[in-house]
Amino acid sequence: MQDQAPMEEFARRAAAGDSAALDRLLTEIRPEVVRRCARFLPCREDAEEAAQDVLLQVARHLSGFQGRSRFGTWLYTVVANCCRQKYRELKRRAAEQPAAIEPAHAVDPRTTSVIAGSRVDLLEALDRLEREHPHLVAPLVYRDICQLDYAEAAERAGIPLGTFKSRLHEARKQVRPWLTAS
């Protein structure tokens, strides 16, 4: 998504019901969506599945995009939510059909897993944060994963900038030991 202006225009027209604009928008955003999904799910197949889910959600719910924030901001929220949902689905599937792993062939769960090599550490930390401190999840996802600037991330989270920064600091403080634990 090199130039944001055409994307914003396609999004506005697609939200208003222009199907040609929607088709063009989905075609244009697909590579960026796959890249963003890969930040969460480095296994290519998982990232591509999540990207398809994102594109489907965009097509279904774009009419709800009201243009109060940039389309890219709205899109990255959809990406984050779909990737986290894909991870939960993969985790559930792995728990239902556990693979027998010989102790000698066990791998470091922080870098790979039976869930097709997902970034277990980050996704597990996000799940735990959501269970223990749900109000801290959005600031961490918007700023550190979606890499939105502070003002845009605070706007997307629907909280004042100072509150956003405070919650982000607390989220990072909570998550840091979970990511460095061996």
Backbone as CSV, one residue per row, in Angstrom:
resi,resn,N_x,N_y,N_z,CA_x,CA_y,CA_z,C_x,C_y,C_z
1,MET,0.850,-1.174,0.000,0.000,0.000,0.000,0.897,1.239,0.000
2,GLN,1.532,1.466,-1.113,2.489,2.544,-1.235,1.825,3.902,-1.013
3,ASP,0.845,4.225,-1.811,0.185,5.518,-1.747,-1.157,5.352,-1.047
4,GLN,-1.315,6.001,0.091,-2.513,5.825,0.906,-3.755,6.505,0.316
5,ALA,-3.593,7.592,-0.411,-4.748,8.338,-0.913,-5.677,7.486,-1.780
6,PRO,-5.168,6.735,-2.770,-6.086,5.902,-3.553,-6.776,4.836,-2.706
7,MET,-6.060,4.279,-1.721,-6.674,3.261,-0.859,-7.824,3.861,-0.061
8,GLU,-7.608,5.061,0.453,-8.663,5.734,1.218,-9.882,5.975,0.319
9,GLU,-9.627,6.366,-0.908,-10.723,6.615,-1.850,-11.436,5.313,-2.201
10,PHE,-10.673,4.247,-2.498,-11.297,2.948,-2.788,-12.129,2.485,-1.588
11,ALA,-11.590,2.660,-0.392,-12.293,2.225,0.819,-13.590,3.013,0.993
12,ARG,-13.519,4.322,0.782,-14.711,5.162,0.929,-15.784,4.748,-0.077
13,ARG,-15.362,4.557,-1.335,-16.321,4.161,-2.376,-16.863,2.761,-2.128
14,ALA,-16.004,1.837,-1.710,-16.442,0.465,-1.436,-17.407,0.433,-0.256
15,ALA,-17.133,1.226,0.773,-18.027,1.285,1.937,-19.398,1.818,1.538
16,ALA,-19.419,2.661,0.501,-20.682,3.221,0.013,-21.410,2.261,-0.932
17,GLY,-20.810,1.085,-1.191,-21.490,0.082,-2.004,-20.962,-0.118,-3.404
18,ASP,-19.868,0.522,-3.770,-19.279,0.383,-5.108,-18.507,-0.937,-5.173
19,SER,-19.062,-1.944,-5.850,-18.446,-3.274,-5.883,-17.133,-3.286,-6.668
20,ALA,-17.023,-2.461,-7.703,-15.765,-2.394,-8.455,-14.651,-1.837,-7.567
21,ALA,-14.976,-0.847,-6.754,-13.997,-0.277,-5.827,-13.595,-1.319,-4.780
22,LEU,-14.550,-2.116,-4.332,-14.244,-3.169,-3.361,-13.289,-4.194,-3.968
23,ASP,-13.569,-4.629,-5.197,-12.681,-5.585,-5.866,-11.267,-5.019,-5.990
24,ARG,-11.170,-3.789,-6.409,-9.859,-3.146,-6.573,-9.153,-3.003,-5.233
25,LEU,-9.899,-2.608,-4.213,-9.337,-2.454,-2.872,-8.770,-3.783,-2.367
26,LEU,-9.538,-4.848,-2.492,-9.092,-6.162,-2.016,-7.845,-6.625,-2.762
27,THR,-7.797,-6.377,-4.058,-6.628,-6.739,-4.858,-5.402,-5.946,-4.404
28,GLU,-5.588,-4.665,-4.179,-4.465,-3.787,-3.811,-3.931,-4.076,-2.408
29,ILE,-4.802,-4.398,-1.466,-4.350,-4.571,-0.080,-3.829,-5.975,0.218
30,ARG,-4.140,-6.943,-0.639,-3.767,-8.332,-0.344,-2.291,-8.521,0.013
31,PRO,-1.315,-8.010,-0.775,0.099,-8.231,-0.404,0.447,-7.668,0.981
32,GLU,-0.068,-6.490,1.282,0.209,-5.892,2.596,-0.455,-6.696,3.701
33,VAL,-1.651,-7.190,3.461,-2.353,-8.007,4.456,-1.562,-9.278,4.744
34,VAL,-1.064,-9.931,3.714,-0.263,-11.148,3.911,0.991,-10.811,4.729
35,ARG,1.661,-9.705,4.413,2.863,-9.300,5.170,2.521,-9.042,6.635
36,ARG,1.414,-8.354,6.861,1.017,-8.055,8.242,0.652,-9.336,8.990
37,CYS,-0.025,-10.244,8.323,-0.381,-11.517,8.959,0.865,-12.316,9.311
38,ALA,1.879,-12.218,8.472,3.126,-12.945,8.719,3.847,-12.431,9.958
39,ARG,3.554,-11.216,10.387,4.140,-10.715,11.634,3.616,-11.499,12.826
40,PHE,2.379,-11.932,12.725,1.774,-12.716,13.798,2.047,-14.202,13.615
41,LEU,1.906,-14.676,12.403,1.953,-16.101,12.100,3.025,-16.357,11.046
42,PRO,4.259,-16.562,11.447,5.330,-16.692,10.473,5.227,-17.919,9.568
43,CYS,4.459,-18.917,9.940,4.253,-20.045,9.038,3.442,-19.529,7.849
44,ARG,3.989,-19.650,6.654,3.388,-19.056,5.454,1.936,-19.466,5.254
45,GLU,1.649,-20.756,5.428,0.282,-21.242,5.209,-0.700,-20.614,6.207
46,ASP,-0.273,-20.504,7.470,-1.132,-19.884,8.484,-1.364,-18.412,8.159
47,ALA,-0.314,-17.718,7.764,-0.433,-16.298,7.428,-1.357,-16.103,6.225
48,GLU,-1.243,-16.963,5.229,-2.105,-16.842,4.054,-3.565,-17.150,4.399
49,GLU,-3.787,-18.143,5.260,-5.158,-18.424,5.695,-5.733,-17.233,6.447
50,ALA,-4.940,-16.676,7.345,-5.399,-15.510,8.101,-5.659,-14.334,7.159
51,ALA,-4.814,-14.170,6.146,-5.010,-13.085,5.180,-6.333,-13.255,4.443
52,GLN,-6.673,-14.477,4.081,-7.965,-14.722,3.432,-9.115,-14.343,4.367
53,ASP,-8.955,-14.679,5.652,-9.973,-14.303,6.638,-10.106,-12.784,6.725
54,VAL,-8.962,-12.096,6.682,-8.975,-10.628,6.737,-9.722,-10.063,5.538
55,LEU,-9.386,-10.537,4.347,-10.037,-10.023,3.139,-11.538,-10.290,3.167
56,LEU,-11.924,-11.450,3.684,-13.344,-11.767,3.813,-14.025,-10.816,4.799
57,GLN,-13.359,-10.550,5.923,-13.923,-9.622,6.908,-14.030,-8.207,6.335
58,VAL,-13.027,-7.799,5.581,-13.074,-6.477,4.954,-14.271,-6.412,4.008
59,ALA,-14.430,-7.428,3.173,-15.538,-7.434,2.212,-16.890,-7.418,2.933
60,ARG,-16.998,-8.158,4.014,-18.279,-8.257,4.739,-18.601,-7.029,5.568
61,HIS,-17.562,-6.412,6.145,-17.820,-5.368,7.146,-17.347,-3.976,6.759
62,LEU,-16.906,-3.800,5.529,-16.422,-2.486,5.119,-17.514,-1.426,5.186
63,SER,-18.746,-1.844,5.021,-19.840,-0.865,5.115,-19.880,-0.217,6.500
64,GLY,-19.302,-0.886,7.501,-19.234,-0.318,8.846,-18.082,0.648,9.036
65,PHE,-17.164,0.703,8.060,-16.049,1.648,8.122,-16.608,3.037,7.843
66,GLN,-16.490,3.916,8.821,-17.114,5.233,8.705,-16.140,6.347,8.366
67,GLY,-14.864,6.002,8.219,-13.890,7.011,7.819,-13.453,7.946,8.925
68,ARG,-13.767,7.625,10.185,-13.316,8.489,11.287,-11.806,8.361,11.490
69,SER,-11.257,7.212,11.121,-9.807,7.025,11.144,-9.394,6.606,9.730
70,ARG,-8.092,6.490,9.516,-7.634,6.054,8.209,-8.066,4.621,7.953
71,PHE,-8.262,4.266,6.712,-8.624,2.902,6.354,-7.546,1.930,6.827
72,GLY,-6.274,2.314,6.666,-5.168,1.454,7.087,-5.239,1.114,8.565
73,THR,-5.637,2.059,9.372,-5.779,1.817,10.805,-6.868,0.780,11.054
74,TRP,-7.995,0.964,10.404,-9.111,0.018,10.534,-8.681,-1.361,10.040
75,LEU,-7.970,-1.390,8.916,-7.513,-2.653,8.330,-6.578,-3.392,9.283
76,TYR,-5.632,-2.697,9.900,-4.678,-3.369,10.772,-5.346,-3.910,12.026
77,THR,-6.430,-3.304,12.429,-7.203,-3.856,13.539,-7.830,-5.178,13.111
78,VAL,-8.366,-5.217,11.905,-8.947,-6.455,11.381,-7.859,-7.522,11.260
79,VAL,-6.677,-7.142,10.778,-5.554,-8.080,10.654,-5.209,-8.666,12.022
80,ALA,-5.039,-7.801,13.006,-4.667,-8.268,14.348,-5.720,-9.224,14.901
81,ASN,-6.974,-8.873,14.772,-8.041,-9.725,15.299,-8.118,-11.061,14.571
82,CYS,-8.004,-11.052,13.260,-8.064,-12.306,12.496,-6.869,-13.202,12.799
83,CYS,-5.696,-12.625,12.938,-4.511,-13.430,13.241,-4.607,-14.043,14.632
84,ARG,-5.077,-13.275,15.575,-5.231,-13.821,16.924,-6.287,-14.917,16.931
85,GLN,-7.344,-14.746,16.155,-8.374,-15.782,16.057,-7.819,-17.031,15.379
86,LYS,-7.028,-16.870,14.334,-6.407,-18.005,13.644,-5.497,-18.762,14.606
87,TYR,-4.732,-18.028,15.397,-3.862,-18.676,16.374,-4.680,-19.507,17.366
88,ARG,-5.756,-18.931,17.871,-6.605,-19.674,18.822,-7.167,-20.940,18.172
89,GLU,-7.571,-20.825,16.924,-8.094,-21.974,16.190,-7.017,-23.055,16.029
90,LEU,-5.813,-22.657,15.653,-4.720,-23.607,15.503,-4.359,-24.258,16.839
91,LYS,-4.373,-23.454,17.876,-4.061,-23.966,19.212,-5.120,-24.979,19.659
92,ARG,-6.374,-24.654,19.420,-7.481,-25.550,19.788,-7.372,-26.858,18.995
93,ARG,-7.103,-26.735,17.709,-6.968,-27.915,16.853,-5.814,-28.798,17.324
94,ALA,-4.700,-28.183,17.686,-3.543,-28.942,18.165,-3.854,-29.638,19.487
95,ALA,-4.635,-28.997,20.343,-4.994,-29.604,21.628,-5.950,-30.774,21.435
96,GLU,-6.828,-30.668,20.445,-7.792,-31.738,20.183,-7.133,-32.952,19.555
97,GLN,-6.088,-32.739,18.773,-5.386,-33.825,18.093,-3.892,-33.698,18.368
98,PRO,-3.494,-33.955,19.620,-2.080,-33.770,19.934,-1.201,-34.739,19.157
99,ALA,-0.111,-34.220,18.704,0.859,-35.047,17.980,1.803,-35.688,18.984
100,ALA,2.110,-36.928,18.776,3.061,-37.613,19.646,4.464,-37.142,19.285
101,ILE,5.157,-36.593,20.262,6.503,-36.091,20.037,7.450,-36.856,20.952
102,GLU,8.451,-37.427,20.354,9.466,-38.129,21.141,10.241,-37.084,21.942
103,PRO,10.572,-37.364,23.208,11.323,-36.393,24.003,12.610,-35.929,23.319
104,ALA,13.281,-36.811,22.613,14.524,-36.429,21.939,14.277,-35.472,20.781
105,HIS,13.047,-35.432,20.295,12.719,-34.562,19.169,11.932,-33.322,19.586
106,ALA,11.807,-33.107,20.883,11.075,-31.930,21.366,11.809,-30.669,20.914
107,VAL,11.040,-29.619,20.655,11.619,-28.370,20.175,11.304,-27.251,21.146
108,ASP,12.014,-26.167,21.008,11.794,-25.002,21.852,10.447,-24.380,21.503
109,PRO,9.474,-24.389,22.416,8.135,-23.887,22.088,8.080,-22.392,21.833
110,ARG,9.150,-21.662,22.158,9.127,-20.226,21.899,9.412,-19.913,20.442
111,THR,9.969,-20.867,19.726,10.299,-20.601,18.324,9.519,-21.463,17.358
112,THR,8.992,-22.567,17.819,8.224,-23.433,16.939,7.268,-24.238,17.795
113,SER,6.317,-24.906,17.171,5.350,-25.678,17.939,4.632,-26.642,17.028
114,VAL,3.752,-27.411,17.634,2.910,-28.291,16.835,1.869,-27.479,16.077
115,ILE,1.816,-26.194,16.351,0.868,-25.313,15.675,1.562,-24.700,14.468
116,ALA,2.160,-25.540,13.675,2.761,-25.132,12.401,3.749,-23.985,12.538
117,GLY,4.526,-23.977,13.604,5.594,-22.993,13.722,5.153,-21.593,14.092
118,SER,3.981,-21.416,14.674,3.502,-20.092,15.051,4.401,-19.465,16.108
119,ARG,4.394,-18.141,16.179,5.129,-17.429,17.212,4.378,-17.601,18.518
120,VAL,4.568,-18.748,19.139,3.827,-19.107,20.334,4.053,-18.107,21.452
121,ASP,5.279,-17.614,21.599,5.570,-16.718,22.704,4.709,-15.457,22.665
122,LEU,4.693,-14.767,21.554,3.931,-13.530,21.440,2.430,-13.779,21.513
123,LEU,1.951,-14.770,20.801,0.514,-15.029,20.779,0.015,-15.536,22.126
124,GLU,0.801,-16.355,22.790,0.439,-16.806,24.134,0.410,-15.621,25.095
125,ALA,1.388,-14.739,24.969,1.436,-13.560,25.835,0.208,-12.680,25.605
126,LEU,-0.199,-12.510,24.342,-1.399,-11.720,24.057,-2.645,-12.379,24.630
127,ASP,-2.749,-13.694,24.516,-3.896,-14.403,25.093,-3.928,-14.238,26.606
128,ARG,-2.773,-14.390,27.234,-2.711,-14.249,28.699,-3.048,-12.820,29.105
129,LEU,-2.509,-11.844,28.388,-2.805,-10.447,28.688,-4.294,-10.186,28.547
130,GLU,-4.907,-10.765,27.540,-6.344,-10.574,27.339,-7.145,-11.158,28.494
131,ARG,-6.703,-12.292,29.019,-7.400,-12.905,30.158,-7.216,-12.098,31.440
132,GLU,-5.989,-11.616,31.659,-5.659,-10.966,32.928,-5.893,-9.456,32.937
133,HIS,-5.651,-8.808,31.810,-5.774,-7.338,31.728,-6.300,-6.957,30.347
134,PRO,-7.562,-7.241,30.036,-8.060,-7.033,28.668,-7.925,-5.592,28.159
135,HIS,-7.960,-4.621,29.047,-7.850,-3.221,28.607,-6.446,-2.861,28.118
136,LEU,-5.479,-3.742,28.347,-4.105,-3.463,27.920,-3.757,-4.050,26.553
137,VAL,-4.629,-4.894,26.010,-4.332,-5.578,24.755,-4.285,-4.607,23.577
138,ALA,-5.300,-3.787,23.413,-5.370,-2.892,22.251,-4.147,-1.975,22.141
139,PRO,-3.716,-1.319,23.232,-2.526,-0.468,23.079,-1.299,-1.246,22.593
140,LEU,-1.085,-2.438,23.120,0.074,-3.231,22.710,-0.030,-3.662,21.252
141,VAL,-1.192,-4.109,20.842,-1.381,-4.559,19.457,-1.247,-3.387,18.486
142,TYR,-1.930,-2.277,18.765,-1.895,-1.153,17.833,-0.504,-0.536,17.695
143,ARG,0.205,-0.382,18.807,1.496,0.302,18.753,2.642,-0.639,18.371
144,ASP,2.750,-1.781,19.058,3.928,-2.622,18.882,3.807,-3.635,17.751
145,ILE,2.610,-4.042,17.409,2.454,-5.021,16.338,2.008,-4.353,15.047
146,CYS,0.965,-3.542,15.123,0.508,-2.835,13.921,1.398,-1.633,13.611
147,GLN,2.186,-1.206,14.574,3.132,-0.106,14.426,2.480,1.208,14.017
148,LEU,1.323,1.477,14.591,0.678,2.765,14.367,1.393,3.799,15.232
149,ASP,1.355,5.067,14.794,1.958,6.081,15.653,1.065,6.255,16.887
150,TYR,1.602,6.889,17.914,0.888,6.968,19.194,-0.482,7.615,19.063
151,ALA,-0.561,8.732,18.363,-1.836,9.454,18.257,-2.880,8.609,17.534
152,GLU,-2.486,7.991,16.444,-3.421,7.173,15.678,-3.847,5.939,16.478
153,ALA,-2.902,5.332,17.169,-3.219,4.152,17.980,-4.166,4.513,19.116
154,ALA,-3.931,5.653,19.754,-4.816,6.096,20.842,-6.214,6.375,20.304
155,GLU,-6.277,6.997,19.132,-7.573,7.267,18.511,-8.301,5.962,18.206
156,ARG,-7.576,5.009,17.659,-8.185,3.721,17.315,-8.666,2.994,18.569
157,ALA,-7.907,3.109,19.661,-8.293,2.470,20.924,-9.431,3.226,21.602
158,GLY,-9.670,4.454,21.160,-10.765,5.245,21.719,-10.476,5.791,23.111
159,ILE,-9.195,6.060,23.372,-8.806,6.596,24.679,-7.860,7.775,24.483
160,PRO,-7.779,8.658,25.485,-6.852,9.799,25.375,-5.405,9.328,25.255
161,LEU,-4.575,10.144,24.622,-3.182,9.794,24.362,-2.430,9.448,25.648
162,GLY,-2.611,10.238,26.693,-1.925,9.964,27.961,-2.328,8.614,28.546
163,THR,-3.608,8.308,28.492,-4.105,7.013,28.976,-3.543,5.891,28.125
164,PHE,-3.508,6.120,26.816,-2.953,5.119,25.896,-1.501,4.814,26.261
165,LYS,-0.690,5.856,26.435,0.724,5.657,26.750,0.894,4.929,28.079
166,SER,0.079,5.272,29.038,0.143,4.613,30.340,-0.207,3.130,30.222
167,ARG,-1.265,2.822,29.475,-1.667,1.424,29.287,-0.630,0.647,28.479
168,LEU,-0.039,1.291,27.492,0.993,0.637,26.704,2.194,0.297,27.581
169,HIS,2.596,1.240,28.423,3.710,0.992,29.340,3.391,-0.196,30.252
170,GLU,2.199,-0.215,30.797,1.791,-1.309,31.681,1.719,-2.632,30.920
171,ALA,1.205,-2.612,29.703,1.122,-3.833,28.891,2.516,-4.390,28.633
172,ARG,3.442,-3.531,28.259,4.809,-3.977,28.009,5.437,-4.557,29.268
173,LYS,5.165,-3.912,30.400,5.694,-4.386,31.674,5.136,-5.779,32.014
174,GLN,3.847,-5.986,31.737,3.218,-7.284,32.005,3.768,-8.371,31.085
175,VAL,3.916,-8.056,29.814,4.270,-9.045,28.798,5.763,-9.409,28.794
176,ARG,6.609,-8.456,29.136,8.056,-8.676,29.046,8.525,-9.962,29.730
177,PRO,8.137,-10.232,30.984,8.637,-11.475,31.603,8.092,-12.739,30.928
178,TRP,6.917,-12.658,30.347,6.334,-13.820,29.682,7.110,-14.154,28.408
179,LEU,7.648,-13.132,27.767,8.381,-13.350,26.516,9.828,-13.765,26.762
180,THR,10.365,-13.419,27.916,11.764,-13.750,28.197,11.902,-14.997,29.057
181,ALA,10.792,-15.521,29.573,10.848,-16.731,30.398,11.317,-17.902,29.542
182,SER,12.160,-18.728,30.095,12.652,-19.860,29.304,11.949,-21.140,29.615
